[in-house]
Structure formats: structure tokens, C-alpha cells
Coordinates of C-alpha atoms in Angstrom, one line a residue:
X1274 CA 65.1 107.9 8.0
X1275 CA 66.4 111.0 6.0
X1276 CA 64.4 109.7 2.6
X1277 CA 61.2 109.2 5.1
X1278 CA 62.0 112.8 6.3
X1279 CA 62.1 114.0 2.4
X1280 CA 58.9 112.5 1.5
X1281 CA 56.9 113.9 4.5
X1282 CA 58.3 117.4 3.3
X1283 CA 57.6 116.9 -0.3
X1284 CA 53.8 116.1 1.0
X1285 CA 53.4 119.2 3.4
X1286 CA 55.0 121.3 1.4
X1287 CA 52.8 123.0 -1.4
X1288 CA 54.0 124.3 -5.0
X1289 CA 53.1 127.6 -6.2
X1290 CA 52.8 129.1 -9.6
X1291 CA 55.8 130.4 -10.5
X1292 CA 56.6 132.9 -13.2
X1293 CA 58.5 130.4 -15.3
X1294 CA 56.2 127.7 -14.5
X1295 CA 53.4 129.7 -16.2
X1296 CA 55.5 131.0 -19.0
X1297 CA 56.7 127.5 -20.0
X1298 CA 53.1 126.3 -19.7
X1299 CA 51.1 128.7 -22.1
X1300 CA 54.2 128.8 -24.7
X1301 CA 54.5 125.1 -25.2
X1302 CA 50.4 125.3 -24.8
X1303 CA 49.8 127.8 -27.4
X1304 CA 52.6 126.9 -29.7
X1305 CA 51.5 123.0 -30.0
X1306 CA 48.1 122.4 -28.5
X1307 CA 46.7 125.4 -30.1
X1308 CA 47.4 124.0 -33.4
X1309 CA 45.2 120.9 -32.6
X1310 CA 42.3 122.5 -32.1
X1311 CA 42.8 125.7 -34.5
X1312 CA 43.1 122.9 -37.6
X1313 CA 39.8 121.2 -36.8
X1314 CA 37.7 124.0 -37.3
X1315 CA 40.0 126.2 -40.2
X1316 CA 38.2 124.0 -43.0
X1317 CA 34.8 124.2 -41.6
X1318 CA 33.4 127.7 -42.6
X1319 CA 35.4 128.3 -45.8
X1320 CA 34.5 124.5 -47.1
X1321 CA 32.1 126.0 -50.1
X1322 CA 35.0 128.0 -51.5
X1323 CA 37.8 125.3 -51.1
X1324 CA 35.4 123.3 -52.8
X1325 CA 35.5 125.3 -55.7
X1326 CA 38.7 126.1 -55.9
X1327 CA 39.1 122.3 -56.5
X1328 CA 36.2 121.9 -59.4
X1329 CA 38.0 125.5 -60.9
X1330 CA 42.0 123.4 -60.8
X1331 CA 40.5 119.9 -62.2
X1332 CA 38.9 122.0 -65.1
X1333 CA 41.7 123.9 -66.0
X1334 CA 43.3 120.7 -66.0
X1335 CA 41.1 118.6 -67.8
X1336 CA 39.0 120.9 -69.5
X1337 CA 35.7 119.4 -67.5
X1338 CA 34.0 119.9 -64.2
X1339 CA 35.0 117.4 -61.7
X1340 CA 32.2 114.6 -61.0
X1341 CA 30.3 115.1 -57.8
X1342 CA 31.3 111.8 -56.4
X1343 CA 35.0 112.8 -56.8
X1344 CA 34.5 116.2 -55.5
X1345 CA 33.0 114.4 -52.2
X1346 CA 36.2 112.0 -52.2
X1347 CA 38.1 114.7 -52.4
X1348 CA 37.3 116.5 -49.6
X1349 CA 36.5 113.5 -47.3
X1350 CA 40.5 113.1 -48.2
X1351 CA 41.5 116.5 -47.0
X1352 CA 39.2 116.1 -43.8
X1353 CA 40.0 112.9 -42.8
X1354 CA 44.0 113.2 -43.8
X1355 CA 44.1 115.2 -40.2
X1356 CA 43.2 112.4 -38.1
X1357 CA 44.5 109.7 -39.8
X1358 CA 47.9 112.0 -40.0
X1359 CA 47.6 113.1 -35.8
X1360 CA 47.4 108.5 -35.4
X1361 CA 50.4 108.9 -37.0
X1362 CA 51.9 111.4 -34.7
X1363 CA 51.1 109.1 -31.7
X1364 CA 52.4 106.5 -32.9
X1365 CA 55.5 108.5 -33.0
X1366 CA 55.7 109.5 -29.4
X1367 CA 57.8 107.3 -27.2
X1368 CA 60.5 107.0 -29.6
X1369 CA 60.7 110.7 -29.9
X1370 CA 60.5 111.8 -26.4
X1371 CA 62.8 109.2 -24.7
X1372 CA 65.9 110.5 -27.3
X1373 CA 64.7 114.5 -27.5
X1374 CA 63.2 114.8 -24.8
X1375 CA 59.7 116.6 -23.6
X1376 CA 60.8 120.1 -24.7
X1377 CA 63.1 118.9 -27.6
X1378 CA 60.3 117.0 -29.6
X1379 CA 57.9 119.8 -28.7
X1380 CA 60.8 122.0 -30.8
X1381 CA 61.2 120.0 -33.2
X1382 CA 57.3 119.2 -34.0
X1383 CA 57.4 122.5 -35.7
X1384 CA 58.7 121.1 -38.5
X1385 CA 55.3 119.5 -39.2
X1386 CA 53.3 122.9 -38.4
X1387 CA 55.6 125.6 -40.1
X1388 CA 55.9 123.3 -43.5
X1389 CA 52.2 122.5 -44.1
X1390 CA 51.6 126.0 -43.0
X1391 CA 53.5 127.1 -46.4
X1392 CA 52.1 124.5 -48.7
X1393 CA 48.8 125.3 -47.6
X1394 CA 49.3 129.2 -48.1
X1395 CA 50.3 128.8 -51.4
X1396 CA 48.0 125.9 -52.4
X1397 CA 45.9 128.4 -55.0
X1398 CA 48.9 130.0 -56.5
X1399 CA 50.2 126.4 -57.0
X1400 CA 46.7 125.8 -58.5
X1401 CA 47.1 122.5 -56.6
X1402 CA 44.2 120.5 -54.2
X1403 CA 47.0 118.1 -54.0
X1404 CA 48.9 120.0 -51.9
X1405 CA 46.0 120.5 -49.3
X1406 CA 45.5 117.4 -48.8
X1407 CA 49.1 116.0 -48.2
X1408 CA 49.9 119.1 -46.1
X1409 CA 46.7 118.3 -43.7
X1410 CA 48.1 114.8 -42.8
X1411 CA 51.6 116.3 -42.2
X1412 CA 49.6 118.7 -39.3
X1413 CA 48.0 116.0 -38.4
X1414 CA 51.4 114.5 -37.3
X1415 CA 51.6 117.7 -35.4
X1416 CA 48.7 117.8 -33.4
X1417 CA 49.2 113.9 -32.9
X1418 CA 52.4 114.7 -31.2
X1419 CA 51.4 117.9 -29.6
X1420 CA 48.3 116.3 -28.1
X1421 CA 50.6 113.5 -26.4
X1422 CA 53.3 115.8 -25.5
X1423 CA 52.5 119.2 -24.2
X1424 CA 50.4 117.3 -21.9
X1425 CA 53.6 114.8 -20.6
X1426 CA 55.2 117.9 -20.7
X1427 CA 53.3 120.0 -18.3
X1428 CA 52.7 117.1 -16.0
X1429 CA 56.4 116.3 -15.4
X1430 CA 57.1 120.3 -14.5
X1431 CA 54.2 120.8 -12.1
X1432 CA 53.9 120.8 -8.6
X1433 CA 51.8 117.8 -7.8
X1434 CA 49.1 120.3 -6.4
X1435 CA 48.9 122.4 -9.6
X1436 CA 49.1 119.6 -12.2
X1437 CA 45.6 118.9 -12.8
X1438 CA 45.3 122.4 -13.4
X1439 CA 48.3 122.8 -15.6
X1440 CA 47.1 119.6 -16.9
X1441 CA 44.0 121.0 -18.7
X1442 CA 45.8 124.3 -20.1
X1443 CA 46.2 122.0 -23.6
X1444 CA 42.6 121.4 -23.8
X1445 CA 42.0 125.2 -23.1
X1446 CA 44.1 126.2 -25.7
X1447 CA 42.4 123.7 -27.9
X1448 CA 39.6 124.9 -27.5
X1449 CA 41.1 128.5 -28.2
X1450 CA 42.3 127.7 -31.2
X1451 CA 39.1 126.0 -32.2
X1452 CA 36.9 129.3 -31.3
X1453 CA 39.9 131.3 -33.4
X1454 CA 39.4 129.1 -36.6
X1455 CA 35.5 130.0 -36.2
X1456 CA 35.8 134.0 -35.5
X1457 CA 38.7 134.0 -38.8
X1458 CA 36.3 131.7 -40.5
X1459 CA 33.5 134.0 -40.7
X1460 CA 32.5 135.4 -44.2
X1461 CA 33.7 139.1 -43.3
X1462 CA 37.2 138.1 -42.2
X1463 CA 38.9 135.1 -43.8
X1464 CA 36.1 132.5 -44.1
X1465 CA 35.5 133.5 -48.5
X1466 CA 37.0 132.9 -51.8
X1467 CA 39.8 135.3 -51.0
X1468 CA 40.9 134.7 -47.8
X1469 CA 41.0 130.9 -46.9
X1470 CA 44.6 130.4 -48.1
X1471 CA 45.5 133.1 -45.7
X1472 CA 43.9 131.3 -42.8
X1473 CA 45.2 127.6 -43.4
X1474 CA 48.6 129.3 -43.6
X1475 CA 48.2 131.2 -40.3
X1476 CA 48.7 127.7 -38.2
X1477 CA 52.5 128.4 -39.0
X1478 CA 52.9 131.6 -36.6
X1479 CA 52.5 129.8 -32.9
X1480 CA 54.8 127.2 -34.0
X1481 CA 57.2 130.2 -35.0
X1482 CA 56.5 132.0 -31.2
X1483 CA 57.3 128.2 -29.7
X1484 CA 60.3 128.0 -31.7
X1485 CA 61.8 131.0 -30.9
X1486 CA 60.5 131.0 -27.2
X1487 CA 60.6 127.5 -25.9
X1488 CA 64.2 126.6 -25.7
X1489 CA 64.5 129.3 -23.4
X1490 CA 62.2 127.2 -20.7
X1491 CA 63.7 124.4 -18.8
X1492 CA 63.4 120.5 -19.9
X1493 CA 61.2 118.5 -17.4
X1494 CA 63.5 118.1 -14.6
X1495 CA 62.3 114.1 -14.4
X1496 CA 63.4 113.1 -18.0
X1497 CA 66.7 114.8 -17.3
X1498 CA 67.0 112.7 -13.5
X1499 CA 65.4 109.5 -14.0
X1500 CA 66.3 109.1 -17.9
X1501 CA 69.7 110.9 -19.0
X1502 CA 71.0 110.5 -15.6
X1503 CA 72.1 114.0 -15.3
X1504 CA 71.2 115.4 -11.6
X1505 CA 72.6 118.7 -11.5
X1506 CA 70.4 120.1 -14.8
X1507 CA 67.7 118.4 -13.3
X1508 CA 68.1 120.2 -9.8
X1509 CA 68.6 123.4 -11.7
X1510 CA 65.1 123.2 -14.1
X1511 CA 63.2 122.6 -10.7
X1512 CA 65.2 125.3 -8.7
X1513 CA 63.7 127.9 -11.3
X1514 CA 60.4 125.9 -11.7
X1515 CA 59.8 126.1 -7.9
X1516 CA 61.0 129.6 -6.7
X1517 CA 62.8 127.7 -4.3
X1518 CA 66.1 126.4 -3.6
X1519 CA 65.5 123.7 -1.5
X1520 CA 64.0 120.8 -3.8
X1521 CA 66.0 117.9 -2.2
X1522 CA 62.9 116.3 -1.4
X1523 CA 61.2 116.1 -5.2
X1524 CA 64.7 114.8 -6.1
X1525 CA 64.6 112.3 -3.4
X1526 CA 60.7 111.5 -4.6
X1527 CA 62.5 111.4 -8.2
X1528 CA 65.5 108.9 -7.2
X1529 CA 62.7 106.6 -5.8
X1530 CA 60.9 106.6 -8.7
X1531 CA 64.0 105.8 -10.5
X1532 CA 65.1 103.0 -8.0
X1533 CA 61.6 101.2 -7.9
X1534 CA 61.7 101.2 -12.2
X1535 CA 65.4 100.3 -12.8
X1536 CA 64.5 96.5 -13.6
X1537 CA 62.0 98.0 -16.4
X1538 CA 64.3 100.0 -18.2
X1539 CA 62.4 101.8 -21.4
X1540 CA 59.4 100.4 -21.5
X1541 CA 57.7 99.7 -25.3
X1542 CA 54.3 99.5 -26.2
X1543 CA 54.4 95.9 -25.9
X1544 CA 56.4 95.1 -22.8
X1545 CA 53.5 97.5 -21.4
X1546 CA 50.8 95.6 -22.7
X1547 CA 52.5 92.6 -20.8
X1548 CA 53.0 94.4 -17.2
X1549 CA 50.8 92.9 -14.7
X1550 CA 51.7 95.8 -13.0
X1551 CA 50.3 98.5 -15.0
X1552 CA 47.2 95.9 -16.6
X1553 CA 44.2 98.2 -15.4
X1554 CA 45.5 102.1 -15.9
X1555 CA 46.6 101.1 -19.1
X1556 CA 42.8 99.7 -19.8
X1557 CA 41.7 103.2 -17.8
X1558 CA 43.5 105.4 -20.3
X1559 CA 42.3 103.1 -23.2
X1560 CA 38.7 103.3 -22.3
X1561 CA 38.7 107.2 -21.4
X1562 CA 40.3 107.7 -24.6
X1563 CA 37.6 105.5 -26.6
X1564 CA 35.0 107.3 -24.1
X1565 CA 36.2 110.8 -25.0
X1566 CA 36.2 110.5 -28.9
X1567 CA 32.9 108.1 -29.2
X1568 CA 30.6 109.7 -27.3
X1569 CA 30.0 111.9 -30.4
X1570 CA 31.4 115.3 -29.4
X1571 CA 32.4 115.5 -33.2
X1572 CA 29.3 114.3 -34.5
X1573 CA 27.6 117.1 -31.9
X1574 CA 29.4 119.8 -33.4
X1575 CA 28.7 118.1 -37.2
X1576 CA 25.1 118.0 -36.6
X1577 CA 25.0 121.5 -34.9
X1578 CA 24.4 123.8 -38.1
X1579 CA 21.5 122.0 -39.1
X1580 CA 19.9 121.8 -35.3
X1581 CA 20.5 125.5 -35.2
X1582 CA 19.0 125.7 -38.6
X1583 CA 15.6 123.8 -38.1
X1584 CA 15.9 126.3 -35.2
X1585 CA 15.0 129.2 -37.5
X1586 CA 18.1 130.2 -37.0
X1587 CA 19.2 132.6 -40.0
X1588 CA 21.8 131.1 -42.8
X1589 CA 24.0 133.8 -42.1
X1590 CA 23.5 134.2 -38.7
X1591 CA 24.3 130.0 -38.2
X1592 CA 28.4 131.1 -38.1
X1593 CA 27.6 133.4 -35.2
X1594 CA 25.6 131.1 -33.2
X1595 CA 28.6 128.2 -33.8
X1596 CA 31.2 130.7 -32.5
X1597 CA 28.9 131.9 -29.7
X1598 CA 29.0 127.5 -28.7
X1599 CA 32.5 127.5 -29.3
X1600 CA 33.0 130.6 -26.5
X1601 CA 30.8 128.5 -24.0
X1602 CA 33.4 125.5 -25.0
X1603 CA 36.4 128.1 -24.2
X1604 CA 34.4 129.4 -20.7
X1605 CA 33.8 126.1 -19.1
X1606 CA 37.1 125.0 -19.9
X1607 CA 38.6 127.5 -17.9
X1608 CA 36.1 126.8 -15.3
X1609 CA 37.5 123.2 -15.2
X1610 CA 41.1 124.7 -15.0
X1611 CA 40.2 126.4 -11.6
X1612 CA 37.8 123.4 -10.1
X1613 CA 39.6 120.4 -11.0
X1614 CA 42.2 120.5 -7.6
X1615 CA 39.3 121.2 -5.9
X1616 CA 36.2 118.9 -7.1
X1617 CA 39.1 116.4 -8.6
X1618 CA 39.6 113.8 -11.8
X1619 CA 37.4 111.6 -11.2
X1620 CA 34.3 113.7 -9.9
X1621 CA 34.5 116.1 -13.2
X1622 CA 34.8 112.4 -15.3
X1623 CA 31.4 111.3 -13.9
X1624 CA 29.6 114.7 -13.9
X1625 CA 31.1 115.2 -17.7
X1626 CA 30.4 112.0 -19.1
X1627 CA 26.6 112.1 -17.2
X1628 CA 25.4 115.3 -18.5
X1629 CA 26.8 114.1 -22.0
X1630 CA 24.3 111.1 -22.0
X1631 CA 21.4 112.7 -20.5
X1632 CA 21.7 115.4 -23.2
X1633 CA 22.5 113.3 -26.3
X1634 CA 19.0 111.1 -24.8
X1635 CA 17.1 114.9 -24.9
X1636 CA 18.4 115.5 -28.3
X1637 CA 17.1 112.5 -30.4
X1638 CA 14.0 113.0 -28.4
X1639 CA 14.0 116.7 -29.4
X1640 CA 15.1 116.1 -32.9
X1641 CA 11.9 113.6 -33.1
X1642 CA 9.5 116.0 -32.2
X1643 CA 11.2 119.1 -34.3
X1644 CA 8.8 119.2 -36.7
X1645 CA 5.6 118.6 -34.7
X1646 CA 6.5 120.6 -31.5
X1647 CA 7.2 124.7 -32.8
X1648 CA 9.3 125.4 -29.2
X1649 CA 11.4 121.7 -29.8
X1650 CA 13.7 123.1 -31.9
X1651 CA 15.5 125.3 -29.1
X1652 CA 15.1 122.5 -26.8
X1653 CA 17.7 121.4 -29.4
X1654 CA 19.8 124.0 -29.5
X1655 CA 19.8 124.2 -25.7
X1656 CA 20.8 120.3 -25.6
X1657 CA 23.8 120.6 -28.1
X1658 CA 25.0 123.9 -25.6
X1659 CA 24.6 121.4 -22.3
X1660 CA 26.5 118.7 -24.2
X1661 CA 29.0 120.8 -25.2
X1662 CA 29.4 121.7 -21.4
X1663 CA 29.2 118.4 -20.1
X1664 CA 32.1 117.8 -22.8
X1665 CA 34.2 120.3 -21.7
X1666 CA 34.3 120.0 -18.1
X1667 CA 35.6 116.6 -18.2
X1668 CA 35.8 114.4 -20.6
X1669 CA 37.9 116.4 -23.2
X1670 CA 40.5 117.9 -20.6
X1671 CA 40.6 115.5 -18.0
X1672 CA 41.9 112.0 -19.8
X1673 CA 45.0 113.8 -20.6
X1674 CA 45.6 114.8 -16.9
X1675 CA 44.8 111.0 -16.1
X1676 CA 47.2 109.1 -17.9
X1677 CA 49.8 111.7 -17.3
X1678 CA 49.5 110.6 -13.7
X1679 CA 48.6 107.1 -13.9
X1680 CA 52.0 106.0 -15.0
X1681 CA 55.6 106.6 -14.0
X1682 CA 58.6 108.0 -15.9
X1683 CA 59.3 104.3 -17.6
X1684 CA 56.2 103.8 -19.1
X1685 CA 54.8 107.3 -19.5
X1686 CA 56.2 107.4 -23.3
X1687 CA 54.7 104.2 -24.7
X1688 CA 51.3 105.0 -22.6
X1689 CA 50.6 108.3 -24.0
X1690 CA 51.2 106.7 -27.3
X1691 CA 48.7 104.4 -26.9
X1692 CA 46.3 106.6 -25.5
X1693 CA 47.3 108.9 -28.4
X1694 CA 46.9 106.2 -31.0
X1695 CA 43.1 105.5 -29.3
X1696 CA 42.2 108.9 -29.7
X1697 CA 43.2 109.4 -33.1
X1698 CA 41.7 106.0 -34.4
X1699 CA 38.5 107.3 -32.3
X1700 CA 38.7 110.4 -34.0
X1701 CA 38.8 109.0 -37.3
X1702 CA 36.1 106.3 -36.6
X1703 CA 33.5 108.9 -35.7
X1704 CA 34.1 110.8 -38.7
X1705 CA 33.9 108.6 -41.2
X1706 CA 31.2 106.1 -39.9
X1707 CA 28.5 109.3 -38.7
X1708 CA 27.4 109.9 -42.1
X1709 CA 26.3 106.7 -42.3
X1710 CA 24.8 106.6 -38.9
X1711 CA 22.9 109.8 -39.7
X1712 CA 21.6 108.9 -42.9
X1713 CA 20.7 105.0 -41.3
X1714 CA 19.4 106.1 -38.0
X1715 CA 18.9 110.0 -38.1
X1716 CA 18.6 111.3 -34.6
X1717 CA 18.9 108.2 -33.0
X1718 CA 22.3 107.9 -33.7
X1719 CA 22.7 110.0 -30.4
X1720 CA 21.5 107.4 -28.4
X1721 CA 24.7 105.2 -29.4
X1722 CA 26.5 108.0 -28.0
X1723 CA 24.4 108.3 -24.6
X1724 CA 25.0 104.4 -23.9
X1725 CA 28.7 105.1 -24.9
X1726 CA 28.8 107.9 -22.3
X1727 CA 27.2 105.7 -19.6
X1728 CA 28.9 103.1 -20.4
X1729 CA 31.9 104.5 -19.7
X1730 CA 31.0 106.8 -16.7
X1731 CA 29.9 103.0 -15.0
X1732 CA 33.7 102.1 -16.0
X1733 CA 35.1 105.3 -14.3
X1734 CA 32.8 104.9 -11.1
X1735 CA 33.8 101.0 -10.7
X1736 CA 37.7 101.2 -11.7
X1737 CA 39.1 104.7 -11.4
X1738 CA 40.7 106.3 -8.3
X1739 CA 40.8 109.9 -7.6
X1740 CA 44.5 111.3 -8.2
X1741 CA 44.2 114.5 -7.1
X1742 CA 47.3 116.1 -5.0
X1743 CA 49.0 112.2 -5.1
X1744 CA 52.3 111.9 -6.3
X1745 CA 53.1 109.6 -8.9
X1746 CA 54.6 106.6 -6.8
X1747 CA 50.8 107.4 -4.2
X1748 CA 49.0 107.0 -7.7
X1749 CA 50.9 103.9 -8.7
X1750 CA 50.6 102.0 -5.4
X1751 CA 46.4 102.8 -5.1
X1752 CA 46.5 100.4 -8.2
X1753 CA 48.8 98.0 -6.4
X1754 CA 45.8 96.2 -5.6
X1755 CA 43.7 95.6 -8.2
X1756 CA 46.7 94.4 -10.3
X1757 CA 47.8 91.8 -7.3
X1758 CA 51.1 93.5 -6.6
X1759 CA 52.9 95.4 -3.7
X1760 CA 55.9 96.7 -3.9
X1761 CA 57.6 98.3 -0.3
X1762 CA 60.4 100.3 -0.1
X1763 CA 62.7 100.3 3.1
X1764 CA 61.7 99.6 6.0
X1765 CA 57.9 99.3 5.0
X1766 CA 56.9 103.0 5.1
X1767 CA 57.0 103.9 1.6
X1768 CA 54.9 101.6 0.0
X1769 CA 55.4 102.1 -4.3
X1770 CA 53.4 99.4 -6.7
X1771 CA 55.7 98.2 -9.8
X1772 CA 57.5 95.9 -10.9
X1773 CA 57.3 92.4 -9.6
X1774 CA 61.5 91.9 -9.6
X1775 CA 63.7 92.4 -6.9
X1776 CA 65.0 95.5 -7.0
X1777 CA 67.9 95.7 -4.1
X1778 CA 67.9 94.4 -0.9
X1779 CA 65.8 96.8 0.5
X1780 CA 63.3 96.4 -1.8
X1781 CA 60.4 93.7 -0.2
X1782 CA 57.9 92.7 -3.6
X1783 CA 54.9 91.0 -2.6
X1784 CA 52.3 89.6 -5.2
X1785 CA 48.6 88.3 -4.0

């Protein structure tokens, strides 16, 4: 009775936004997430002058210019290094956060921010290209852990009311960091022959702020419970997360949680693959992932120079109009921050993912007609801005808020790394196969994307639930029945979906 007590408490009662709550969430958001996005833009505007800084070192080497086809290796190598590197970081995930913790690998992901930071700042006195491109796939790891983690992170200290919220702070900041690389990147500031060792090397001073700032914050209260055992730190970390001193019942929630996994253990990557239990959010998360990455967002903002060229848009003036999309990117991002408890997931999924295919259909039709139609070109300008809202509102934010929630604390580690690892190989697909697509299809490579984007909006309609302002065992249990089990707790009042073993004797497990 007293648990049943606890758990109607924890659902009245409502968690506020406390000052170390928000503290904890934009240091570990700017020092990691920030990163992610700030390193896929920094070689975009000073690419001409990197460029020749590598023909200038291969002929004081050799004595020669380097060969174009080289030239073009060379620099798909230090583009591609990033995403290839951030697979790597997810594949190094679980293993990391189930012996450092949340906050501990978050610390000690610096490592791979603040040491390519330096080879990359000293790249041109080393007169070395080589160094570039190793020192991209180390950030890579960075952002392929920081990507995973910050957003584990976040969910495991919020209040389930403020999590979606909190949720989409590393996506915000991404998005920050990607409008920062743009504004430094233009020619006045850092974005010329001068300057563009300077900014690669900048990516080094969040993950300095982080370092120095972060251990001060409080490790997520569930690792500490559920996974080192240790109650009393745990109870602390959510005393000065909450405001409160009375969190008996999200402990209580917690030692549920903990009761209903124990049979689990640790789950890996494959154990989870092999949980009936967990079969269809672990196909969610792989398909939003796949979704989020395919449906061309990269390729949107590859193609977007030459749309806004074709647009009569001035040479000079093309870096302005890129930052001016990248603002509209930061705007609508923090529009999704303050609508997503209130629409919820799976409303700003469907919404997101629609507008991206009805505006990547308007755009090949648009790009068709370009030449023909005089006023077509700023239909296409006006297409790549809707897409680029549709994107933001849901699609790039939300999946991380998702499979934060969709799991519990046992197989949280090896799901984001598979969701992680989907991403990144995502990611790196669309780069490297666009080109091609491009110079095969031209504008009608969008329409791959639009049937991408509705075929995964179907998948989100048909399969996904909403999770807003649901704890994690409510979550769990409103999968219970599509993967044929039930688990009940007690007397029959908590119901919790999970493993299919007997857990204790008041545990009932019923599979249909």
C-alpha cells in the first residue's frame, strides 16, 4: 500500500526547473553537444583556403602541385573522417557509461575535444594536412559520444514533466554551434587564409568550461541507485535536483525499476537485440534514427548554396543567406523546446517528418522549372527554409528524447549505442552516396528523401506511442502489448512490462 501511495505522489506531484537542474543542463549541453554541431559546419566556409593550404604542403614536399583527384580524396578524408570517427564514439557508449557513469564519460570525452582542438590549431605551423585529418575522426569520437550521452544524461535528471524539454536542449545547442561555425566562418572573421586554424582550434574551449564546471553538478541520481547500488548519493543528487526534500517517491519509482530489471542485469547490444520484451522500441529508435539522417537534411544544407545561387543570390552574399537559415534552424528549435510537453513526441514526429516530404516534393519540382520559371528560384529558397523547419521541430531533436524514454536503466546504454551507431552510419551514407545521387538524378534525388520521410512518418503513426509526462516503467508497459508480454507488480496495480522471468513472488509475468 505504501509503494501504491508513493507512485500516486510521484504522478500528482509536478517537477520544477531548478537552478541546478538548469545549470547542469546547458553545461553538459554546451560543453559536449555544442561540439557536434559546431564541427559540422567549421570546414564548410573556409574549405577553398584549407584546400590550398594542402596543394601549398604537398608542393613543398614534393616539389609539384598535388593531382586534382588527390586533392578531392583528400578532403572527402577530412570530411568524412567526422562521421565515420562519431560511429566510433557510439560504438563506445555502453561500456563507457555503465563503469563512469553519465557525468564521468561526459568529463572524460574531453579528452577527444581538447586534443584534436590542438592538432588542428597548429596544423599549418606543422605544415601538416595529415594532422587534420586524424584529429577530425578523433572529434568525431566526441560528438559520437556527446550525441549519445548528454542526451541519457539529461533524461535520467529530469523531472518526467520537463524531460522532453530538457530533452531537446542538445539539439538546440547543436544547432548553436552549427550557426557559430557559420557567423566565425565568414570571410571578415575567421572563414580566410589566416584565420581557419584559429577556428578549428576554438572547438577546444567548451570542453575546457565542461571540464572545469561539470564535476561540480550531481551524477544522474538513477545510475548511482539502480547501477552502483549506492542510495544515499542518489537521494542526495535528486534532493538538489528537485528543490525538495521529500523525493521518497522517485526513489520508490527508482527501486521498482530496479526490482522489475534485476533478472536482466547489464544488458549488451546483443542480449537486447534478443529481448522479446524490448523487440519494437528498439526497431522505433532504429527506424527514427535511419528516418532522421536519410531524409536528406545534410544533403538540404549541401545543395543549399547553389539553390540560393541560381536564386541570384550574390557570391558573397550566399554566407549571409546560409547563416540567416541556420538562425531559423536555432529559432524553431527553441520553439520545439517550449511546445514539445505540450503538443508531445509523437505529434512534433509526424508534423516534422510531413512538412520535410512535402517540401523535398516542392523542391525537385522547383529545381525543374528554375531555369524556365524567373520567380521558381525563390520558391526554392523558400522550400529549403520550410524543410529546414519541418527538420527542426522534430525529427532532429525529438529521436533523442524518444529512445531516452523508451527504455529502462538496463538497457538504456546498449540502446543509445545502437541508435548512436544508426545515426552515424546514416550520417556517413548520405554524405558519401549524394554526390552520386546528384550528379545521377539531379533534383530528383529529393524525391528519395520525401518517400523516406513518408515512409517513416507512416511507421511513427502505426507503431509509436506518445510518452509525454509517462514515467519510464508507464512507457515500458504501453509496449507491453505489442511485444506479447505483461509484467504486474504486487497486487496487480502497478502494471511494469519486462522481462519475461520471475522476478520474486510478488512479481505475476504473463505472456500472450
Amino acid at each position: 500500500m505504501a509503494e501504491k501511495q508513493d507512485w500516486e505522489k510521484l504522478k500528482e506531484r509536478k517537477g520544477r526547473l531548478t537552478v541546478v537542474l538548469a545549470l547542469a543542463t546547458l553545461i553538459s549541453a554546451f560543453g559536449s553537444s555544442f561540439q557536434y554541431g559546431y564541427n559540422v559546419a567549421v570546414i564548410n566556409s573556409p574549405a577553398p583556403f584549407m584546400q590550398e593550404f594542402y596543394n601549398s604542403t604537398y608542393e613543398q614536399r614534393y616539389g609539384r602541385s598535388i593531382e586534382d583527384n588527390f586533392l578531392t580524396l583528400l578532403w572527402s578524408l577530412s570530411v568524412s573522417m567526422y562521421p565515420l570517427g562519431g560511429f566510433f564514439g557510439s560504438l563506445m557508449v555502453a561500456p563507457l557509461v555503465n563503469k563512469l557513469g553519465r557525468k564521468g564519460t561526459l568529463l572524460f570525452n574531453n579528452i577527444f575535444s581538447i586534443v584534436p582542438a590542438v592538432m588542428m590549431g597548429v596544423s599549418e605551423i606543422a605544415k601538416s594536412y595529415e594532422i587534420i585529418i586524424v584529429a577530425r575522426f578523433i572529434v568525431g569520437i566526441c560528438a559520437g559520444l556527446s550525441s549519445n550521452v548528454v542526451p541519457m544524461y539529461l533524461g535520467e535528471l529530469s523531472p518526467k514533466n520537463l524531460r522532453g524539454a530538457l530533452g531537446i536542449v542538445p539539439q538546440l545547442f547543436i544547432t548553436i554551434g552549427i550557426l557559430c561555425a557559420q557567423v566565425l566562418g565568414i570571410r571578415n572573421i575567421l572563414g580566410n587564409s589566416t584565420g581557419w586554424p584559429i577556428m578549428l582550434g576554438l572547438t577546444g574551449i567548451p570542453a575546457l568550461i565542461e571540464l572545469m564546471l561539470l564535476p561540480f553538478f550531481p551524477e544522474s541520481p538513477r545510475y548511482m541507485l539502480i547501477q552502483k547500488g549506492d542510495e544515499k548519493t542518489a537521494k542526495k543528487a535528486l534532493q538538489r535536483l528537485r528543490g525538495w526534500e521529500d523525493v521518497d517517491a522517485e526513489l520508490s519509482e527508482m527501486h521498482m525499476e530496479d526490482q522489475s530489471e534485476k533478472a536482466e542485469g547489464h544488458l549488451s547490444v546483443l542480449s537486447l537485440l534478443s529481448q522479446r520484451s524490448l523487440r519494437w522500441q528498439l526497431v522505433s529508435i532504429i527506424i527514427m534514427n535511419m528516418g532522421q539522417q536519410l531524409s536528406g537534411v545534410n544533403a538540404i544544407y549541401y545543395y543549399a548554396d547553389s539553390i540560393y545561387a541560381s536564386a541570384g543570390v550574390k557570391e558573397n552574399d550566399i554566407q549571409y543567406v546560409t547563416v540567416g537559415t541556420g538562425a531559423v534552424n536555432v529559432f524553431m528549435t527553441i520553439a520545439a523546446v517550449f511546445i514539445v510537453e505540450a503538443s508531445g513526441r509523437r505529434l512534433l514526429l509526424l508534423c516534422g517528418f510531413g512538412i520535410c516530404c512535402g517540401a523535398c516534393v516542392l523542391l525537385t519540382v522547383a529545381l525543374n522549372f528554375q531555369e524556365s520559371v524567373a520567380w521558381m528560384p525563390y520558391i526554392s529558397i523558400a522550400c529549403v527554409i520550410i524543410y529546414v523547419i519541418g527538420h527542426a521541430i522534430g525529427p532532429s531533436p525529438i529521436p533523442y528524447v524518444v529512445t531516452t524514454e523508451m527504455f529502462r536503466q538496463s538497457a538504456r546504454p546498449a540502446a543509445f549505442m545502437v541508435a548512436g551507431s544508426v545515426h552515424w552510419l546514416s550520417n556517413f551514407t548520405v554524405g558519401l552516396v549524394f554526390p552520386f545521387l546528384e550528379s545521377g538524378l539531379g533534383p530528383y534525388s529529393f524525391i528519395i528523401f520525401s518517400i523516406i520521410c513518408l515512409v517513416t512518418l507512416i511507421y511513427i503513426w502505426l507503431v509509436v506511442p506518445e510518452t509525454k509526462n509517462k514515467t519510464f516503467l508507464e512507457i515500458c508497459q504501453m509496449f507491453a502489448k505489442r511485444n506479447k508480454v505483461e509484467i504486474k507488480l504486487g497486487d496487480g496495480d502497478l502494471p511494469l512490462q519486462g522481462s519475461k522471468e520471475k522476478l520474486g513472488d510478488d512479481v505475476k509475468v504473463t505472456a500472450f
